[in-house]
Short mmCIF file of C-alpha atoms in Angstrom, two decimals:
data_model
loop_
_atom_site.label_atom_id
_atom_site.label_comp_id
_atom_site.label_asym_id
_atom_site.label_seq_id
_atom_site.Cartn_x
_atom_site.Cartn_y
_atom_site.Cartn_z
CA MET A 1 20.00 -29.39 6.20
CA PHE A 2 21.96 -28.70 9.38
CA GLY A 3 25.02 -26.63 10.17
CA ILE A 4 24.70 -24.09 7.34
CA VAL A 5 27.03 -21.18 7.87
CA LYS A 6 25.17 -18.00 6.97
CA ASP A 7 27.38 -15.93 4.66
CA LYS A 8 25.16 -12.85 4.81
CA LYS A 9 22.54 -11.71 7.29
CA VAL A 10 19.82 -9.15 6.57
CA LEU A 11 17.82 -7.28 9.23
CA ALA A 12 14.66 -5.42 8.14
CA ILE A 13 13.03 -2.83 10.42
CA PRO A 14 9.46 -1.65 9.61
CA SER A 15 8.32 1.90 10.37
CA ASP A 16 4.99 0.64 11.74
CA GLN A 17 2.86 -2.49 12.11
CA PHE A 18 0.10 -1.36 9.72
CA GLY A 19 -0.20 -1.01 5.94
CA CYS A 20 3.15 0.61 5.12
CA GLY A 21 5.12 -1.63 7.41
CA GLN A 22 3.17 -4.75 6.48
CA TYR A 23 3.25 -4.53 2.69
CA ARG A 24 6.79 -3.20 2.33
CA ILE A 25 8.76 -4.83 5.18
CA ILE A 26 6.93 -7.29 7.42
CA GLN A 27 5.22 -9.49 4.84
CA PRO A 28 8.07 -9.52 2.27
CA TYR A 29 10.84 -10.26 4.77
CA ARG A 30 8.77 -12.73 6.76
CA ASP A 31 8.23 -14.61 3.51
CA LEU A 32 11.95 -14.47 2.66
CA ALA A 33 12.79 -15.78 6.13
CA ILE A 34 10.34 -18.67 5.87
CA SER A 35 11.35 -19.51 2.31
CA LEU A 36 15.12 -19.15 2.53
CA ASN A 37 16.45 -19.29 6.08
CA PRO A 38 16.23 -23.08 6.59
CA MET A 39 18.24 -23.95 3.47
CA SER A 40 20.05 -20.86 2.24
CA LYS A 41 23.40 -19.30 3.02
CA TYR A 42 21.47 -16.03 3.47
CA GLU A 43 19.46 -15.19 6.58
CA PHE A 44 16.59 -12.70 6.81
CA ARG A 45 15.25 -11.33 10.08
CA LEU A 46 12.66 -8.77 11.22
CA LEU A 47 13.03 -6.35 14.11
CA SER A 48 9.89 -4.76 15.54
CA VAL A 49 10.51 -1.32 17.00
CA LYS A 50 8.00 0.88 18.85
CA PRO A 51 7.65 4.53 17.73
CA ASN A 52 10.47 6.78 19.02
CA MET A 53 12.21 3.78 20.52
CA GLY A 54 15.97 3.70 20.06
CA ILE A 55 17.74 0.75 18.45
CA GLU A 56 20.70 -0.78 20.25
CA GLY A 57 23.87 -0.06 18.30
CA SER A 58 25.30 -3.43 19.33
CA ILE A 59 22.89 -5.13 16.95
CA ILE A 60 24.82 -3.71 13.98
CA ASP A 61 27.70 -6.13 14.46
CA ARG A 62 25.38 -9.13 14.02
CA TYR A 63 24.14 -8.29 10.52
CA ASP A 64 25.57 -7.38 7.13
CA VAL A 65 22.61 -5.55 5.59
CA PHE A 66 20.02 -3.28 7.18
CA VAL A 67 16.69 -2.35 5.58
CA LEU A 68 15.22 0.78 7.16
CA GLN A 69 11.84 2.20 6.26
CA ARG A 70 11.42 5.97 5.80
CA VAL A 71 14.35 7.48 7.67
CA ILE A 72 12.72 10.75 8.77
CA THR A 73 13.52 10.95 12.49
CA PRO A 74 16.76 11.98 14.22
CA GLN A 75 16.92 8.64 16.05
CA LEU A 76 16.70 6.60 12.86
CA LEU A 77 19.18 8.82 11.03
CA LYS A 78 21.66 8.36 13.87
CA PHE A 79 21.22 4.60 13.59
CA ALA A 80 21.65 4.78 9.79
CA LYS A 81 24.89 6.71 10.16
CA GLU A 82 26.19 4.14 12.65
CA ILE A 83 25.42 1.39 10.14
CA LYS A 84 27.51 3.14 7.51
CA LYS A 85 30.27 3.91 10.02
CA ARG A 86 30.69 0.17 10.54
CA ASN A 87 30.82 -0.52 6.79
CA LYS A 88 27.50 -2.30 6.59
CA ILE A 89 25.07 -2.12 3.63
CA LEU A 90 22.18 0.31 4.15
CA ILE A 91 18.95 -0.06 2.18
CA GLN A 92 16.09 2.39 2.59
CA GLU A 93 12.52 1.38 1.78
CA ILE A 94 10.23 4.24 0.66
CA ASP A 95 6.60 4.01 -0.49
CA ASP A 96 5.81 7.72 -0.95
CA ASP A 97 7.56 10.73 -2.46
CA LEU A 98 8.03 12.51 0.86
CA PHE A 99 9.55 15.58 -0.76
CA ASN A 100 6.29 16.36 -2.55
CA VAL A 101 3.55 15.67 -0.03
CA ASP A 102 0.31 17.48 -0.86
CA PRO A 103 0.02 20.55 1.44
CA MET A 104 -3.45 19.35 2.55
CA ASN A 105 -2.21 15.88 3.53
CA PRO A 106 -2.45 15.23 7.31
CA PHE A 107 1.17 14.02 7.19
CA ASN A 108 2.25 17.63 6.83
CA VAL A 109 0.31 18.57 9.95
CA ALA A 110 1.80 15.67 11.90
CA MET A 111 5.35 16.57 10.84
CA LYS A 112 4.98 20.35 11.24
CA GLY A 113 8.01 21.84 12.97
CA SER A 114 10.16 18.78 12.32
CA GLN A 115 13.19 18.67 10.06
CA TYR A 116 12.06 15.50 8.34
CA LYS A 117 12.91 16.67 4.81
CA ALA A 118 16.49 17.53 5.74
CA ILE A 119 16.82 14.23 7.63
CA PHE A 120 15.29 12.30 4.74
CA ARG A 121 17.59 14.02 2.22
CA GLU A 122 20.66 13.15 4.26
CA SER A 123 19.52 9.55 4.72
CA LEU A 124 19.06 9.08 0.98
CA LYS A 125 22.59 10.28 0.32
CA ILE A 126 24.12 7.68 2.65
CA SER A 127 21.86 4.79 1.57
CA ASP A 128 23.56 2.21 -0.62
CA PHE A 129 20.28 1.24 -2.25
CA ILE A 130 16.68 2.47 -2.26
CA HIS A 131 13.65 0.22 -2.68
CA THR A 132 10.34 1.71 -3.70
CA THR A 133 6.90 0.91 -5.10
CA THR A 134 6.54 2.69 -8.44
CA PRO A 135 8.64 3.96 -11.36
CA GLU A 136 7.24 7.43 -10.64
CA ILE A 137 8.91 7.60 -7.21
CA LYS A 138 12.14 6.33 -8.72
CA ASN A 139 12.04 8.90 -11.52
CA SER A 140 11.26 11.70 -9.07
CA PHE A 141 14.26 10.83 -6.88
CA VAL A 142 16.54 10.54 -9.90
CA LYS A 143 15.39 13.86 -11.34
CA ASN A 144 14.89 15.95 -8.21
CA MET A 145 17.33 14.40 -5.76
CA LYS A 146 20.04 13.48 -8.30
CA ILE A 147 20.19 9.93 -6.97
CA PRO A 148 21.85 7.53 -9.44
CA GLU A 149 19.25 5.40 -11.19
CA SER A 150 21.35 2.29 -10.50
CA LYS A 151 20.74 2.71 -6.74
CA ILE A 152 16.94 2.57 -6.92
CA PHE A 153 14.96 -0.65 -7.35
CA VAL A 154 11.18 -0.89 -7.86
CA PHE A 155 9.36 -3.77 -6.18
CA PRO A 156 5.59 -3.37 -6.70
CA ASN A 157 3.15 -3.86 -3.87
CA ALA A 158 1.85 -7.41 -3.82
CA ILE A 159 -0.62 -9.68 -2.04
CA ASP A 160 0.50 -12.39 0.36
CA THR A 161 -1.78 -15.16 -0.87
CA ASN A 162 -0.78 -17.29 2.13
CA HIS A 163 -2.41 -14.86 4.53
CA PRO A 164 -5.43 -16.60 6.09
CA LEU A 165 -7.67 -13.56 5.60
CA VAL A 166 -7.28 -13.40 1.83
CA GLN A 167 -8.67 -16.90 1.35
CA PRO A 168 -12.17 -17.22 -0.19
CA SER A 169 -13.40 -18.79 3.05
CA SER A 170 -12.58 -15.54 4.88
CA SER A 171 -14.95 -13.40 2.82
CA ARG A 172 -17.13 -11.07 4.90
CA ARG A 173 -19.65 -10.31 2.16
CA LYS A 174 -22.49 -11.92 4.12
CA GLU A 175 -22.17 -9.26 6.82
CA LEU A 176 -23.83 -6.70 4.53
CA PRO A 177 -27.25 -7.03 2.85
CA GLN A 178 -27.33 -9.78 0.23
CA ASP A 179 -30.06 -8.09 -1.77
CA LYS A 180 -28.00 -4.94 -2.34
CA ILE A 181 -25.07 -4.12 -4.60
CA ILE A 182 -22.46 -2.76 -2.21
CA PHE A 183 -20.15 -0.06 -3.51
CA GLY A 184 -17.56 0.93 -0.95
CA TRP A 185 -14.29 2.54 0.07
CA GLN A 186 -11.74 1.77 2.75
CA GLY A 187 -8.68 3.83 3.58
CA GLY A 188 -6.81 5.92 6.12
CA SER A 189 -7.32 9.46 7.35
CA SER A 190 -4.54 10.70 5.05
CA HIS A 191 -7.10 10.57 2.22
CA SER A 192 -9.24 13.37 3.63
CA ASN A 193 -8.50 15.50 0.58
CA ASP A 194 -9.13 12.71 -1.94
CA ILE A 195 -12.57 11.36 -1.13
CA PHE A 196 -14.63 14.37 -2.21
CA LEU A 197 -15.31 12.28 -5.30
CA LEU A 198 -17.39 9.93 -3.14
CA GLN A 199 -20.03 12.61 -2.74
CA CYS A 200 -21.63 10.97 -5.77
CA ALA A 201 -22.75 8.20 -3.39
CA GLU A 202 -25.91 10.13 -2.56
CA ASP A 203 -26.98 10.29 -6.22
CA ILE A 204 -26.22 6.59 -6.72
CA LEU A 205 -28.32 5.59 -3.72
CA GLU A 206 -31.13 7.85 -4.91
CA LYS A 207 -31.07 6.42 -8.41
CA TYR A 208 -30.64 2.73 -7.55
CA PRO A 209 -32.73 1.34 -4.64
CA ASN A 210 -30.88 -1.98 -4.98
CA THR A 211 -27.57 -0.42 -3.84
CA ALA A 212 -25.88 0.30 -0.52
CA PHE A 213 -22.76 2.27 0.34
CA ALA A 214 -20.02 1.11 2.72
CA PHE A 215 -17.33 3.35 4.20
CA CYS A 216 -14.42 2.05 6.26
CA SER A 217 -12.32 4.78 7.89
CA HIS A 218 -12.30 7.12 10.86
CA PRO A 219 -15.83 8.44 11.65
CA ILE A 220 -14.58 12.03 11.48
CA LEU A 221 -13.65 11.49 7.85
CA PHE A 222 -17.19 10.31 7.12
CA THR A 223 -18.88 13.30 8.75
CA SER A 224 -16.54 15.76 7.04
CA THR A 225 -17.29 14.27 3.61
CA PHE A 226 -21.05 13.78 3.72
CA SER A 227 -23.97 15.88 4.92
CA GLU A 228 -25.45 15.29 8.37
CA LYS A 229 -28.64 13.96 6.78
CA PHE A 230 -26.86 11.50 4.46
CA ALA A 231 -26.89 8.39 6.65
CA VAL A 232 -30.34 9.24 8.05
CA LYS A 233 -31.83 9.70 4.59
CA PHE A 234 -30.56 6.29 3.48
CA LYS A 235 -30.99 4.45 6.75
CA GLY A 236 -30.17 0.76 6.37
CA ARG A 237 -28.23 1.43 3.15
CA VAL A 238 -25.19 3.30 4.47
CA PHE A 239 -22.69 1.31 6.52
CA GLN A 240 -19.83 2.80 8.49
CA ILE A 241 -17.33 0.01 9.07
CA PRO A 242 -14.99 0.73 12.01
CA PRO A 243 -11.37 1.17 10.95
CA ILE A 244 -8.81 -1.38 12.08
CA GLN A 245 -6.86 0.19 14.92
CA ASP A 246 -5.52 -2.80 16.83
CA LYS A 247 -3.51 -4.87 14.37
CA PHE A 248 -3.20 -5.30 10.62
CA ASP A 249 -4.13 -8.98 10.67
CA ASN A 250 -7.76 -7.95 11.19
CA PHE A 251 -7.71 -5.82 8.03
CA PRO A 252 -7.13 -7.83 4.79
CA ASN A 253 -10.68 -9.20 4.32
CA ILE A 254 -12.56 -5.90 4.75
CA PRO A 255 -12.57 -5.37 0.93
CA SER A 256 -14.44 -8.67 0.58
CA MET A 257 -17.55 -6.93 1.94
CA TYR A 258 -17.97 -4.98 -1.30
CA ASP A 259 -19.27 -5.71 -4.80
CA ILE A 260 -17.57 -2.62 -6.24
CA GLY A 261 -14.37 -1.17 -4.75
CA LEU A 262 -13.60 2.54 -5.01
CA ALA A 263 -10.13 4.14 -5.10
CA PRO A 264 -10.48 7.91 -5.59
CA LEU A 265 -7.43 10.17 -5.56
CA LYS A 266 -6.93 13.84 -6.21
CA ILE A 267 -4.54 14.28 -9.13
CA ASN A 268 -1.23 15.73 -7.98
CA HIS A 269 2.42 14.70 -8.02
CA PHE A 270 2.29 13.02 -4.62
CA ASN A 271 -0.69 10.83 -5.50
CA ASN A 272 0.68 10.11 -8.97
CA CYS A 273 3.57 8.34 -7.25
CA LYS A 274 1.24 6.05 -5.30
CA SER A 275 0.89 2.36 -6.11
CA TRP A 276 -1.92 0.14 -7.36
CA LEU A 277 -2.41 -1.28 -3.85
CA LYS A 278 -6.17 -0.65 -3.66
CA CYS A 279 -6.71 -2.53 -6.94
CA ILE A 280 -5.07 -5.64 -5.54
CA GLU A 281 -6.65 -5.38 -2.08
CA TYR A 282 -10.09 -5.40 -3.69
CA GLY A 283 -9.13 -7.65 -6.57
CA ILE A 284 -7.85 -10.64 -4.61
CA PHE A 285 -11.51 -11.16 -3.59
CA GLY A 286 -12.72 -10.76 -7.18
CA VAL A 287 -14.05 -7.28 -6.46
CA PRO A 288 -13.78 -4.94 -9.48
CA SER A 289 -12.48 -1.45 -8.77
CA ILE A 290 -13.06 2.06 -10.05
CA VAL A 291 -9.95 4.20 -9.78
CA SER A 292 -8.55 7.66 -10.46
CA PRO A 293 -6.11 8.07 -13.39
CA ILE A 294 -2.82 8.10 -11.47
CA ALA A 295 0.09 6.37 -13.19
CA ASP A 296 0.05 3.02 -11.38
CA TYR A 297 -3.72 2.58 -11.71
CA VAL A 298 -3.43 3.25 -15.44
CA ARG A 299 -0.53 0.78 -15.51
CA PHE A 300 -2.74 -1.79 -13.77
CA GLU A 301 -5.47 -1.19 -16.35
CA GLU A 302 -3.00 -1.69 -19.21
CA GLN A 303 -1.20 -4.73 -17.82
CA SER A 304 -4.39 -6.49 -16.68
CA ASP A 305 -6.19 -6.03 -20.01
CA LYS A 306 -8.56 -3.43 -18.55
CA ALA A 307 -9.52 -5.35 -15.42
CA CYS A 308 -10.25 -2.09 -13.58
CA VAL A 309 -12.34 0.95 -14.53
CA VAL A 310 -10.43 4.24 -14.72
CA SER A 311 -12.29 7.53 -14.28
CA TYR A 312 -10.11 9.58 -16.59
CA GLU A 313 -12.16 12.73 -16.06
CA ASN A 314 -11.91 12.22 -12.27
CA THR A 315 -14.94 14.39 -11.56
CA ILE A 316 -17.86 13.64 -9.24
CA LYS A 317 -20.12 13.25 -12.27
CA ASP A 318 -17.77 10.83 -14.04
CA TRP A 319 -17.45 8.76 -10.88
CA GLU A 320 -21.22 8.62 -10.70
CA ASN A 321 -21.32 7.42 -14.32
CA LYS A 322 -18.66 4.76 -13.76
CA ILE A 323 -20.36 3.41 -10.62
CA SER A 324 -23.72 3.43 -12.42
CA MET A 325 -22.21 1.42 -15.27
CA LEU A 326 -21.12 -1.36 -12.92
CA VAL A 327 -24.30 -1.25 -10.84
CA GLU A 328 -26.36 -1.79 -13.99
CA ASN A 329 -24.17 -4.57 -15.40
CA GLU A 330 -23.77 -7.67 -13.23
CA ASP A 331 -21.96 -9.57 -15.98
CA MET A 332 -19.39 -6.80 -16.27
CA ARG A 333 -18.82 -6.84 -12.51
CA LYS A 334 -18.22 -10.57 -12.55
CA GLU A 335 -15.99 -10.42 -15.63
CA LEU A 336 -13.82 -7.61 -14.25
CA GLY A 337 -13.65 -9.24 -10.82
CA GLU A 338 -12.46 -12.56 -12.23
CA LYS A 339 -10.01 -10.86 -14.58
CA THR A 340 -8.56 -8.80 -11.73
CA LYS A 341 -8.15 -11.79 -9.44
CA ASN A 342 -6.53 -13.89 -12.16
CA PHE A 343 -4.12 -11.09 -13.00
CA ILE A 344 -3.11 -10.78 -9.35
CA LEU A 345 -2.60 -14.53 -8.91
CA GLU A 346 -0.48 -14.68 -12.06
CA ASN A 347 1.53 -11.49 -11.64
CA VAL A 348 1.26 -9.71 -8.30
CA THR A 349 1.59 -12.30 -5.57
CA LEU A 350 4.16 -11.74 -2.86
CA LYS A 351 5.96 -14.94 -3.87
CA LYS A 352 6.39 -13.69 -7.42
CA VAL A 353 7.58 -10.20 -6.45
CA ASN A 354 9.91 -11.67 -3.84
CA LYS A 355 11.70 -13.58 -6.58
CA SER A 356 12.94 -10.19 -7.76
CA ARG A 357 14.03 -9.32 -4.21
CA ILE A 358 15.96 -12.59 -3.98
CA GLU A 359 17.71 -11.80 -7.27
CA PHE A 360 18.59 -8.35 -5.94
CA TYR A 361 20.24 -9.80 -2.84
CA LYS A 362 22.09 -12.43 -4.84
CA ALA A 363 23.44 -9.68 -7.07
CA ILE A 364 24.81 -7.57 -4.21
CA PHE A 365 26.10 -10.54 -2.21
CA GLU A 366 27.76 -12.38 -5.05
CA SER A 367 29.17 -9.49 -7.07
#
């Protein structure tokens, strides 16, 4: 169809090019653009911005709606205010409860001396709508920030099944020993206070010669979690996979290297607001996961008919028991892996979640 006049134009601006930006802005709005722009009266666009780079105010006149991710810098707040000054719709995308960050989280160190909480608070007040990942973040903002419930919409994290690296043919399982059961973790440096639970890896490797442990993160995180003798003691059975530092598109198939995926979290308010992302990153490859009992992991367990294993005690010993259970039971691993993948394909694909986003935009455009 040619000559369509676009009634409404949406510009989405990610905070980064990695996980947060990819799952919450880049992938969803790229999909909306591909799916809708050629035939719809709505137009969706992405704008890539480098850290601390200003955004030209002239761009505001060309769009009707702006989606900004985590407005916590003076530059972005200034841009947000200009959007409102010109009577445009401002949507803020948030994937963490930034008012309740664990004191030990590296984010606090990185933001020390900044006024990010005051900036964030002001940005929430001027946002027309807020999009987030879990009901827990929504409830926290309603209760603690007095934001009207009607302004906050939950769109769960989802998997872009069209991404070339989540196809079965992109599995990297053959890169690790085929005669071992690989239990592994992958995550960012912000989890330095969560992965103490993985200290059970040494007992698992001691008890089961047919296992190997894989760890994908910054090397400093590995050395601060395990003893100096750990990798030497289990030479050939401990694998440090380099973290992805160039671009996200080299990341999605890392979980395919594992037979058992681990998602440990310390129990606190900040983590309880996190999403089930690790379950679906592992699960799209049919890898069963063991998780801590935060709200969204428990929700995943309930909605998927117990396709993941929840360590409700969340102790090192209970994690050892849960990993042992899956190591000893190949049929259970296969059953949970298939159940997880089927649940994702039926309920948590990007296409399915984006249907809710489309309905949201129709509601605000056509009201």
